[in-house]
Tab-separated table of C-alpha atoms in Angstrom:
chain	number	residue	atom	x	y	z
A	1	MET	CA	52.160	-17.250	35.439
A	2	ALA	CA	52.108	-18.042	39.179
A	3	GLU	CA	50.552	-21.238	40.200
A	4	ASP	CA	47.144	-21.156	41.912
A	5	PRO	CA	47.598	-22.459	45.452
A	6	LEU	CA	43.875	-23.023	45.902
A	7	GLY	CA	43.697	-25.134	42.689
A	8	GLY	CA	46.688	-27.145	44.128
A	9	ALA	CA	44.897	-27.664	47.443
A	10	GLU	CA	41.799	-28.850	45.615
A	11	ASP	CA	43.900	-31.218	43.549
A	12	GLU	CA	45.495	-32.521	46.713
A	13	PHE	CA	42.086	-33.140	48.346
A	14	ARG	CA	40.815	-34.954	45.345
A	15	GLU	CA	44.001	-37.113	45.157
A	16	MET	CA	43.540	-37.946	48.919
A	17	MET	CA	39.990	-39.043	48.196
A	18	ARG	CA	41.085	-41.090	45.237
A	19	LYS	CA	43.659	-43.035	47.249
A	20	PHE	CA	41.173	-43.573	49.998
A	21	LEU	CA	38.598	-45.033	47.595
A	22	ALA	CA	41.182	-47.130	45.903
A	23	GLY	CA	41.926	-48.727	49.244
A	24	GLU	CA	45.430	-47.142	49.479
A	25	GLY	CA	44.725	-45.182	52.581
A	26	ASP	CA	44.713	-46.167	56.358
A	27	ILE	CA	40.980	-47.162	56.424
A	28	ASP	CA	40.082	-50.643	55.513
A	29	PRO	CA	37.197	-50.391	52.897
A	30	SER	CA	35.410	-53.318	54.487
A	31	LYS	CA	35.465	-51.529	57.749
A	32	LEU	CA	33.939	-48.431	56.200
A	33	ALA	CA	31.156	-50.593	54.782
A	34	GLY	CA	30.537	-52.102	58.208
A	35	ALA	CA	30.510	-48.664	59.791
A	36	ALA	CA	27.814	-47.601	57.307
A	37	GLY	CA	25.670	-50.682	58.264
A	38	LEU	CA	26.303	-52.380	54.952
A	39	PRO	CA	27.537	-55.941	54.478
A	40	THR	CA	31.333	-56.407	54.472
A	41	ASP	CA	31.604	-59.220	51.969
A	42	PRO	CA	34.089	-58.549	49.126
A	43	LEU	CA	31.461	-58.010	46.404
A	44	MET	CA	29.521	-55.413	48.480
A	45	VAL	CA	32.687	-53.565	49.408
A	46	ALA	CA	33.820	-53.482	45.817
A	47	ARG	CA	30.324	-52.090	44.814
A	48	LEU	CA	30.517	-49.490	47.571
A	49	MET	CA	33.971	-48.211	46.531
A	50	SER	CA	32.955	-48.250	42.840
A	51	GLN	CA	29.859	-46.173	43.503
A	52	LEU	CA	31.752	-43.752	45.721
A	53	GLN	CA	34.385	-43.280	42.915
A	54	GLN	CA	31.735	-42.505	40.530
A	55	ALA	CA	30.134	-40.075	42.928
A	56	MET	CA	33.344	-38.240	43.433
A	57	ASN	CA	33.604	-37.580	39.690
A	58	SER	CA	29.904	-36.599	39.383
A	59	THR	CA	28.934	-33.029	38.796
A	60	GLY	CA	25.312	-33.565	39.716
A	61	GLU	CA	23.573	-32.419	42.879
A	62	GLY	CA	21.152	-34.268	45.112
A	63	ILE	CA	20.711	-37.993	45.907
A	64	ASN	CA	21.199	-40.768	43.354
A	65	TRP	CA	17.891	-42.576	43.952
A	66	GLN	CA	18.380	-44.825	40.964
A	67	LEU	CA	21.223	-46.362	42.963
A	68	ALA	CA	18.822	-46.959	45.829
A	69	ARG	CA	16.411	-48.703	43.466
A	70	ASP	CA	19.115	-50.887	41.932
A	71	GLU	CA	20.409	-51.912	45.385
A	72	ALA	CA	16.909	-52.652	46.766
A	73	GLY	CA	16.039	-54.774	43.710
A	74	ARG	CA	19.296	-56.643	43.877
A	75	ILE	CA	18.926	-57.593	47.541
A	76	ALA	CA	15.282	-58.531	47.191
A	77	ALA	CA	15.993	-60.688	44.122
A	78	GLU	CA	18.519	-62.700	45.898
A	79	GLY	CA	16.081	-64.565	48.176
A	80	SER	CA	12.995	-64.013	46.024
A	81	LEU	CA	11.003	-67.152	45.052
A	82	ARG	CA	8.006	-67.343	42.719
A	83	PRO	CA	5.225	-69.373	44.342
A	84	ASN	CA	3.777	-72.337	42.585
A	85	GLN	CA	0.268	-72.377	41.155
A	86	PRO	CA	-1.360	-74.344	44.048
A	87	GLN	CA	-0.027	-71.731	46.495
A	88	LEU	CA	-1.330	-68.928	44.362
A	89	ASP	CA	-4.738	-70.504	44.052
A	90	GLN	CA	-4.912	-71.111	47.853
A	91	LEU	CA	-4.123	-67.457	48.550
A	92	ARG	CA	-6.633	-66.127	45.881
A	93	GLN	CA	-9.344	-68.270	47.520
A	94	ALA	CA	-8.398	-66.868	50.947
A	95	LEU	CA	-8.690	-63.289	49.616
A	96	HIS	CA	-12.065	-63.964	47.990
A	97	LEU	CA	-13.399	-65.349	51.227
A	98	ALA	CA	-11.826	-62.568	53.224
A	99	ALA	CA	-13.697	-59.997	51.103
A	100	LEU	CA	-17.029	-61.627	51.803
A	101	TRP	CA	-16.334	-61.785	55.558
A	102	LEU	CA	-15.336	-58.061	55.634
A	103	ASP	CA	-18.657	-57.140	54.176
A	104	GLU	CA	-20.205	-58.350	57.377
A	105	ALA	CA	-17.730	-56.456	59.645
A	106	THR	CA	-17.568	-52.993	58.009
A	107	SER	CA	-19.827	-50.730	55.958
A	108	ILE	CA	-16.755	-49.665	53.850
A	109	THR	CA	-17.213	-51.194	50.403
A	110	GLN	CA	-14.897	-53.535	48.571
A	111	LEU	CA	-11.931	-52.532	46.499
A	112	THR	CA	-12.319	-51.778	42.844
A	113	SER	CA	-9.194	-53.752	41.834
A	114	GLU	CA	-8.182	-57.311	42.429
A	115	PRO	CA	-5.519	-57.857	45.096
A	116	SER	CA	-2.215	-58.832	43.844
A	117	LEU	CA	0.273	-61.611	44.862
A	118	THR	CA	3.704	-60.033	44.851
A	119	THR	CA	7.310	-61.294	44.911
A	120	ARG	CA	9.886	-59.744	47.164
A	121	ALA	CA	11.656	-58.214	44.247
A	122	ASP	CA	8.489	-56.650	42.820
A	123	TRP	CA	7.537	-55.297	46.327
A	124	ALA	CA	10.961	-53.543	46.621
A	125	ARG	CA	10.718	-52.089	43.060
A	126	LEU	CA	7.183	-50.865	43.439
A	127	THR	CA	7.462	-49.342	46.906
A	128	LEU	CA	10.890	-47.595	46.569
A	129	PRO	CA	9.229	-44.305	45.393
A	130	VAL	CA	7.427	-43.919	48.724
A	131	TRP	CA	10.582	-44.778	50.744
A	132	THR	CA	12.596	-42.203	48.876
A	133	GLN	CA	9.880	-39.625	49.484
A	134	LEU	CA	10.014	-40.311	53.203
A	135	ALA	CA	13.899	-40.373	53.343
A	136	GLU	CA	14.789	-37.539	51.118
A	137	PRO	CA	14.357	-34.618	53.826
A	138	VAL	CA	16.828	-36.396	56.090
A	139	ALA	CA	19.270	-37.178	53.284
A	140	LEU	CA	19.368	-33.520	52.292
A	141	SER	CA	19.793	-32.476	55.957
A	142	ILE	CA	22.839	-34.726	56.248
A	143	ALA	CA	24.337	-33.385	52.972
A	144	ASP	CA	23.800	-29.788	54.119
A	145	SER	CA	25.299	-30.492	57.500
A	146	LEU	CA	28.419	-32.064	55.990
A	147	THR	CA	28.839	-28.812	53.845
A	148	GLU	CA	28.309	-26.600	56.749
A	149	VAL	CA	30.945	-28.274	58.858
A	150	LEU	CA	33.451	-27.992	55.945
A	151	ASP	CA	32.624	-24.342	55.372
A	152	GLU	CA	33.028	-23.488	59.082
A	153	GLN	CA	36.346	-25.307	59.680
A	154	VAL	CA	38.567	-23.870	57.006
A	155	PRO	CA	40.397	-20.562	56.762
A	156	GLU	CA	38.884	-17.804	54.530
A	157	GLU	CA	41.673	-18.170	51.947
A	158	LEU	CA	40.619	-21.768	51.286
A	159	LYS	CA	36.787	-21.121	50.912
A	160	SER	CA	36.746	-21.661	47.165
A	161	MET	CA	38.558	-25.007	47.456
A	162	VAL	CA	36.104	-26.109	50.134
A	163	GLU	CA	33.146	-25.100	48.055
A	164	ASN	CA	34.188	-27.627	45.368
A	165	ALA	CA	35.152	-30.154	48.041
A	166	GLY	CA	31.708	-29.615	49.645
A	167	GLN	CA	29.958	-30.453	46.454
A	168	MET	CA	32.089	-33.590	46.234
A	169	MET	CA	31.254	-34.533	49.834
A	170	ARG	CA	27.544	-33.970	49.197
A	171	SER	CA	27.818	-36.415	46.278
A	172	LEU	CA	29.694	-38.981	48.315
A	173	GLY	CA	27.266	-38.614	51.239
A	174	GLY	CA	24.243	-38.964	48.990
A	175	THR	CA	25.528	-42.027	47.353
A	176	LEU	CA	26.327	-43.631	50.714
A	177	PHE	CA	22.747	-42.778	51.963
A	178	ALA	CA	21.151	-44.084	48.737
A	179	LEU	CA	23.097	-47.394	49.207
A	180	GLN	CA	21.945	-47.649	52.832
A	181	LEU	CA	18.328	-46.930	51.951
A	182	GLY	CA	18.327	-49.473	49.118
A	183	HIS	CA	19.818	-52.095	51.400
A	184	VAL	CA	17.229	-51.418	54.118
A	185	VAL	CA	14.229	-51.700	51.582
A	186	GLY	CA	15.772	-54.848	50.087
A	187	GLN	CA	15.947	-56.343	53.576
A	188	LEU	CA	12.421	-55.184	54.387
A	189	SER	CA	11.040	-57.111	51.279
A	190	ALA	CA	11.988	-60.362	53.251
A	191	GLU	CA	10.119	-59.183	56.389
A	192	VAL	CA	6.738	-57.805	55.274
A	193	VAL	CA	3.737	-60.049	54.534
A	194	SER	CA	1.499	-57.574	52.759
A	195	GLY	CA	1.225	-54.180	51.091
A	196	GLY	CA	0.051	-52.434	54.277
A	197	ASP	CA	2.282	-54.263	56.724
A	198	ILE	CA	4.343	-51.163	57.595
A	199	GLY	CA	1.177	-49.085	58.367
A	200	ILE	CA	1.095	-46.967	55.153
A	201	PRO	CA	-0.185	-48.407	51.799
A	202	LEU	CA	3.077	-48.507	49.783
A	203	LEU	CA	1.836	-50.122	46.522
A	204	PRO	CA	0.336	-47.816	43.916
A	205	GLY	CA	-3.170	-48.525	42.646
A	206	ARG	CA	-4.151	-48.666	38.938
A	207	GLU	CA	-6.137	-45.437	39.231
A	208	GLU	CA	-5.572	-42.167	41.195
A	209	HIS	CA	-6.465	-42.520	44.918
A	210	ASP	CA	-6.793	-46.286	44.414
A	211	VAL	CA	-5.063	-48.614	46.860
A	212	GLN	CA	-3.512	-51.890	45.819
A	213	ALA	CA	-3.941	-54.732	48.345
A	214	SER	CA	-1.276	-57.286	48.155
A	215	LEU	CA	0.144	-60.355	49.786
A	216	LEU	CA	3.716	-61.654	49.530
A	217	PRO	CA	3.123	-65.519	49.244
A	218	GLN	CA	6.785	-66.375	50.181
A	219	ASN	CA	6.698	-64.192	53.316
A	220	VAL	CA	3.156	-65.362	54.312
A	221	ALA	CA	4.477	-69.013	54.185
A	222	ALA	CA	7.602	-68.001	56.321
A	223	PHE	CA	5.289	-66.180	58.807
A	224	GLY	CA	3.179	-69.266	59.400
A	225	ALA	CA	6.045	-71.698	59.361
A	226	ASP	CA	7.005	-71.168	62.983
A	227	LEU	CA	3.457	-71.092	64.349
A	228	ASP	CA	1.582	-74.155	65.605
A	229	ILE	CA	-1.422	-73.000	63.531
A	230	PRO	CA	-2.734	-74.478	60.228
A	231	LEU	CA	-1.328	-72.398	57.240
A	232	ASP	CA	-4.821	-71.861	55.718
A	233	GLN	CA	-5.912	-70.179	58.983
A	234	VAL	CA	-2.885	-67.916	58.890
A	235	GLN	CA	-3.520	-67.069	55.249
A	236	LEU	CA	-7.162	-66.191	55.828
A	237	TYR	CA	-6.375	-63.963	58.795
A	238	LEU	CA	-3.657	-62.044	56.928
A	239	ALA	CA	-5.861	-61.754	53.955
A	240	VAL	CA	-8.704	-60.207	55.945
A	241	ARG	CA	-6.227	-57.823	57.610
A	242	GLU	CA	-4.683	-56.583	54.334
A	243	LEU	CA	-8.014	-56.120	52.726
A	244	ALA	CA	-9.374	-54.146	55.798
A	245	HIS	CA	-6.304	-51.830	55.747
A	246	ALA	CA	-6.624	-51.219	51.973
A	247	ARG	CA	-10.402	-50.639	52.105
A	248	LEU	CA	-9.808	-48.080	54.928
A	249	PHE	CA	-7.278	-46.095	52.802
A	250	ARG	CA	-9.443	-46.262	49.617
A	251	HIS	CA	-12.511	-45.057	51.619
A	252	ALA	CA	-10.621	-42.194	53.471
A	253	ARG	CA	-8.826	-40.981	50.354
A	254	TRP	CA	-7.241	-38.110	52.299
A	255	LEU	CA	-5.592	-40.525	54.795
A	256	ARG	CA	-2.579	-41.695	52.892
A	257	GLN	CA	-1.295	-38.241	51.861
A	258	HIS	CA	-2.161	-37.052	55.421
A	259	LEU	CA	0.153	-39.565	56.838
A	260	ILE	CA	2.966	-39.018	54.268
A	261	SER	CA	2.824	-35.279	54.629
A	262	ALA	CA	3.006	-35.630	58.434
A	263	ILE	CA	6.065	-37.886	58.139
A	264	THR	CA	7.905	-35.637	55.635
A	265	ASP	CA	7.038	-32.504	57.531
A	266	TYR	CA	8.424	-34.034	60.630
A	267	ALA	CA	11.573	-35.242	58.705
A	268	ARG	CA	12.188	-31.726	57.344
A	269	GLY	CA	12.576	-30.543	60.859
A	270	ILE	CA	15.378	-32.904	61.574
A	271	ARG	CA	18.720	-31.172	61.842
A	272	ILE	CA	21.984	-33.033	62.062
A	273	ASP	CA	24.271	-32.168	65.047
A	274	THR	CA	27.178	-30.563	63.291
A	275	GLY	CA	29.083	-30.366	66.575
A	276	ARG	CA	28.890	-34.147	66.818
A	277	ILE	CA	30.201	-34.503	63.289
A	278	GLU	CA	33.141	-32.220	64.141
A	279	SER	CA	33.910	-34.440	67.258
A	280	LEU	CA	33.722	-37.595	65.242
A	281	ALA	CA	36.167	-36.176	62.664
A	282	ALA	CA	38.478	-35.116	65.459
A	283	GLU	CA	38.392	-38.323	67.398
A	284	PHE	CA	38.115	-40.848	64.561
A	285	ASP	CA	40.665	-43.555	64.688
A	286	PRO	CA	41.066	-45.291	61.249
A	287	ALA	CA	42.109	-48.515	63.062
A	288	ASN	CA	38.813	-48.625	65.041
A	289	PRO	CA	35.919	-47.481	62.889
A	290	GLU	CA	33.419	-49.033	65.382
A	291	SER	CA	32.932	-45.567	66.904
A	292	LEU	CA	31.755	-44.236	63.455
A	293	ARG	CA	29.396	-47.182	63.114
A	294	GLU	CA	28.007	-46.514	66.492
A	295	ALA	CA	27.367	-42.833	65.712
A	296	LEU	CA	25.682	-43.674	62.453
A	297	THR	CA	23.479	-46.422	63.706
A	298	SER	CA	22.459	-45.053	67.063
A	299	GLY	CA	20.959	-41.810	65.864
A	300	ALA	CA	23.565	-39.864	67.810
A	301	LEU	CA	23.928	-37.319	64.947
A	302	ILE	CA	20.295	-36.331	65.347
A	303	PRO	CA	19.839	-33.927	68.314
A	304	PRO	CA	16.838	-34.089	70.623
A	305	LYS	CA	13.462	-33.371	69.016
A	306	SER	CA	12.084	-29.880	69.184
A	307	ASP	CA	8.786	-28.975	70.885
A	308	ALA	CA	7.120	-28.720	67.343
A	309	GLN	CA	8.508	-32.103	66.345
A	310	LEU	CA	7.318	-33.778	69.540
A	311	ALA	CA	3.840	-32.321	69.026
A	312	ALA	CA	3.860	-33.505	65.348
A	313	LEU	CA	5.220	-36.932	66.437
A	314	ALA	CA	2.356	-37.247	68.937
A	315	ARG	CA	-0.273	-36.553	66.316
A	316	LEU	CA	1.323	-38.962	63.881
A	317	GLU	CA	1.592	-41.781	66.383
A	318	SER	CA	-2.058	-41.155	67.365
A	319	THR	CA	-3.173	-41.494	63.734
A	320	LEU	CA	-1.043	-44.635	63.145
A	321	ALA	CA	-2.560	-46.152	66.262
A	322	LEU	CA	-6.088	-45.354	65.285
A	323	ILE	CA	-5.540	-46.965	61.789
A	324	GLU	CA	-4.058	-50.101	63.322
A	325	GLY	CA	-6.597	-50.274	65.994
A	326	TRP	CA	-9.426	-50.016	63.549
A	327	VAL	CA	-7.941	-52.708	61.407
A	328	ASP	CA	-7.491	-54.929	64.453
A	329	ILE	CA	-11.038	-54.629	65.517
A	330	VAL	CA	-12.571	-55.011	62.083
A	331	THR	CA	-10.385	-57.989	61.375
A	332	ALA	CA	-11.295	-59.577	64.695
A	333	HIS	CA	-15.041	-59.204	63.849
A	334	ALA	CA	-14.499	-60.720	60.381
A	335	THR	CA	-12.439	-63.703	61.492
A	336	THR	CA	-14.626	-65.147	64.250
A	337	ARG	CA	-14.972	-68.248	62.064
A	338	ILE	CA	-11.239	-68.974	62.186
A	339	PRO	CA	-10.511	-71.240	65.221
A	340	ARG	CA	-7.101	-69.920	66.021
A	341	ALA	CA	-7.741	-66.261	64.989
A	342	ASP	CA	-6.843	-64.872	68.425
A	343	ALA	CA	-3.359	-66.607	68.369
A	344	VAL	CA	-2.562	-65.238	64.859
A	345	ALA	CA	-3.792	-61.731	66.035
A	346	GLU	CA	-1.475	-61.783	69.056
A	347	THR	CA	1.443	-62.878	66.905
A	348	VAL	CA	0.751	-59.962	64.534
A	349	ARG	CA	0.569	-57.446	67.403
A	350	ARG	CA	3.783	-58.577	68.976
A	351	ARG	CA	5.505	-58.478	65.556
A	352	ARG	CA	4.017	-55.050	64.857
A	353	ALA	CA	5.165	-53.725	68.198
A	354	SER	CA	8.702	-54.865	68.023
A	355	GLY	CA	9.411	-54.519	64.312
A	356	GLY	CA	12.073	-56.513	62.304
A	357	PRO	CA	15.731	-55.579	61.836
A	358	ALA	CA	15.278	-53.786	58.606
A	359	GLU	CA	12.389	-51.712	60.016
A	360	ARG	CA	14.607	-50.684	62.967
A	361	ALA	CA	17.318	-49.908	60.510
A	362	PHE	CA	15.020	-47.547	58.615
A	363	ALA	CA	14.046	-45.838	61.838
A	364	THR	CA	17.683	-45.112	62.457
A	365	LEU	CA	18.228	-43.887	59.014
A	366	VAL	CA	15.370	-41.455	58.933
A	367	GLY	CA	14.938	-40.831	62.653
A	368	LEU	CA	11.416	-41.974	62.834
A	369	GLU	CA	9.671	-45.206	63.792
A	370	LEU	CA	6.483	-46.054	61.906
A	371	ARG	CA	5.187	-48.371	64.617
A	372	PRO	CA	2.117	-47.272	66.570
A	373	ARG	CA	2.902	-47.034	70.418
A	374	ARG	CA	-0.701	-47.086	71.609
A	375	LEU	CA	-2.096	-49.938	69.469
A	376	ARG	CA	-3.985	-51.733	72.298
A	377	GLU	CA	-5.503	-48.502	73.575
A	378	ALA	CA	-6.650	-47.552	70.116
A	379	ALA	CA	-8.195	-50.996	69.538
A	380	ALA	CA	-10.092	-50.734	72.811
A	381	PHE	CA	-11.285	-47.280	71.683
A	382	TRP	CA	-12.706	-48.592	68.409
A	383	GLN	CA	-14.381	-51.592	70.322
A	384	ALA	CA	-16.122	-49.213	72.584
A	385	ILE	CA	-17.433	-47.099	69.671
A	386	THR	CA	-18.620	-50.259	67.912
A	387	ASP	CA	-20.361	-51.538	70.987
A	388	ALA	CA	-22.085	-48.137	71.505
A	389	VAL	CA	-23.166	-47.248	67.969
A	390	GLY	CA	-22.335	-50.101	65.551
A	391	GLY	CA	-19.965	-50.440	62.665
A	392	THR	CA	-21.652	-48.017	60.279
A	393	ARG	CA	-21.590	-45.026	62.602
A	394	ARG	CA	-18.091	-45.967	63.629
A	395	ASP	CA	-16.801	-45.964	60.137
A	396	GLU	CA	-18.276	-42.375	59.504
A	397	LEU	CA	-15.511	-41.056	61.613
A	398	TRP	CA	-13.072	-41.722	58.684
A	399	ALA	CA	-15.002	-39.449	56.315
A	400	HIS	CA	-12.896	-36.346	56.952
A	401	PRO	CA	-9.745	-35.511	58.891
A	402	ASP	CA	-11.681	-33.098	61.122
A	403	LEU	CA	-13.686	-36.075	62.372
A	404	LEU	CA	-10.677	-38.126	63.388
A	405	PRO	CA	-10.628	-38.836	67.119
A	406	SER	CA	-7.765	-37.291	69.108
A	407	SER	CA	-5.326	-38.856	71.596
A	408	ASP	CA	-7.530	-37.713	74.437
A	409	ASP	CA	-10.446	-39.550	72.785
A	410	ILE	CA	-8.422	-42.737	72.683
A	411	ASP	CA	-8.009	-42.468	76.481
A	412	ASP	CA	-11.703	-41.642	76.990
A	413	PRO	CA	-14.196	-42.482	74.124
A	414	ARG	CA	-17.268	-41.035	75.991
A	415	ARG	CA	-17.049	-37.685	74.181
A	416	VAL	CA	-17.070	-39.310	70.726
A	417	ILE	CA	-19.813	-41.804	71.822
A	418	ALA	CA	-21.964	-38.934	73.010
A	419	SER	CA	-21.664	-36.985	69.805
A	420	LEU	CA	-22.532	-40.054	67.735
A	421	THR	CA	-25.522	-40.940	69.855
A	422	GLY	CA	-26.818	-37.395	70.008
A	423	GLU	CA	-26.531	-37.148	73.816
A	424	SER	CA	-24.287	-33.926	73.629
A	425	ALA	CA	-26.092	-30.787	74.815
A	426	GLU	CA	-24.191	-28.720	72.332
A	427	PRO	CA	-22.820	-29.703	68.980
A	428	ASP	CA	-19.105	-30.276	69.136
A	429	ASP	CA	-16.475	-30.184	66.384
A	430	VAL	CA	-17.292	-33.625	65.154
A	431	ASP	CA	-20.955	-32.897	64.777
A	432	ARG	CA	-20.250	-29.545	63.051
A	433	ALA	CA	-17.673	-31.159	60.701
A	434	LEU	CA	-20.044	-34.032	59.813
A	435	SER	CA	-22.884	-31.658	59.247
A	436	ASP	CA	-20.769	-29.457	56.958
A	437	LEU	CA	-19.504	-32.483	54.998
A	438	LEU	CA	-22.990	-33.854	54.500
A	439	ALA	CA	-24.204	-30.400	53.516
A	440	ASP	CA	-21.438	-30.043	50.925
A	441	ASP	CA	-22.296	-33.461	49.527
A	442	SER	CA	-25.909	-32.538	49.071
A	443	GLY	CA	-25.256	-28.959	47.783
A	444	ASP	CA	-27.268	-27.472	50.720
A	445	ARG	CA	-26.641	-26.148	54.047
A	446	PRO	CA	-28.770	-26.940	57.157
A	447	VAL	CA	-31.149	-24.092	57.876
A	448	GLU	CA	-31.015	-22.789	61.469
A	449	GLY	CA	-34.280	-22.519	63.273
A	450	THR	CA	-37.097	-24.785	64.331
A	451	PRO	CA	-36.913	-28.263	62.850
A	452	GLY	CA	-39.541	-28.853	60.235
A	453	GLU	CA	-40.367	-25.192	59.710
A	454	GLU	CA	-39.897	-23.480	56.424
A	455	PRO	CA	-37.408	-20.516	56.483
A	456	SER	CA	-39.430	-17.226	56.508
A	457	SER	CA	-38.899	-14.780	53.751
A	458	PRO	CA	-37.647	-11.314	54.639
A	459	ASP	CA	-40.803	-9.825	53.200
A	460	ASP	CA	-43.146	-12.194	55.189
A	461	SER	CA	-43.632	-9.617	58.065
A	462	ALA	CA	-44.277	-6.682	55.733
A	463	PRO	CA	-47.726	-5.304	55.506
A	464	ALA	CA	-49.746	-6.382	52.549
């Protein structure tokens, strides 16, 4: 029987990949790890090669998210320290006092579950499901683009070989992406100070729609170490801020899913520049993988955003800014008893605006920054609303997504203030949405007509 030339080509391709992963090719494995943004120490390189070898022999589709969980947990555990009992007691007292102070600053009620004190390793393990949900659309887009490039670049007679090679490349690419994501989340565990530090509540609550407030004692201590501020003041401020964030998301139960859906919808619109991948393959010099690293870490593979993406991004950034601005204002009102509260607040704002190394790495990996760009403007908006109508009316704006102020409102809060104070000549969208919401809650609809009059029966005008 004649030999199958396509089967021989596939075997040749597999043998080439085997030699590459065994370190027998022209590319130094440590340089490959560096190009992917991973550490280049021998242990990490050995892990990378081992995982890629397993992926090459795998018949499964999709991303190996268990690998991301393992990698995140491993990195977080390396520097994770359990706080001693006095540290835990001090933070619990801070959280208790913070809850009392918040009751004076917002009408939104307390949480139903006790805040937790979390280690870095636990934070990485518990938050990874949300990170994978946010990253999966981009990971799949990268895998599809690699397959598309392979399919377009080979002659017709080799299509069947490339089909199998494409599956192998998807598996290899998915494994590399999972390792990168796990590494980023593991690094993030050393940067965040609380459960809501990134802007989205990442820790699951004990009940559906519940939000788990949490502080990371080790990172809170590190945050305060470089400040010329007493640690107990830093702890109190961060406790108030975390509880305010968690209360908001528990009160506005639609808000968390609203944000996550917006992020994943945006990410699904990301398409990888296949032309750029082809250029990289043609120009790649095994002796100089820095060009590959630059392409992977600069976001050069992601083409400019579409108009739809830009519009979605503007809405997402506006919502993130409104959340952070509200938290800032409520926290400021609740921490007036802390002598250096303003100094801590400014440090938090600067840190939030710039982000840490791991947060920037995640932005590159997913093509999206989670930092609000209009934080100060949003805080000024909420302050104007508070001054005009008080905290209770202010907090009513979180009752429903239709009530959420727009980007234009952030620039000019007068329309929102007018609607809340009843100065509008005509009911606007906020008034109608709030009216409908209250009507739904009471089981009734407001009756049009003169206030105080009973609605007339259809038969009232009929002759007796």
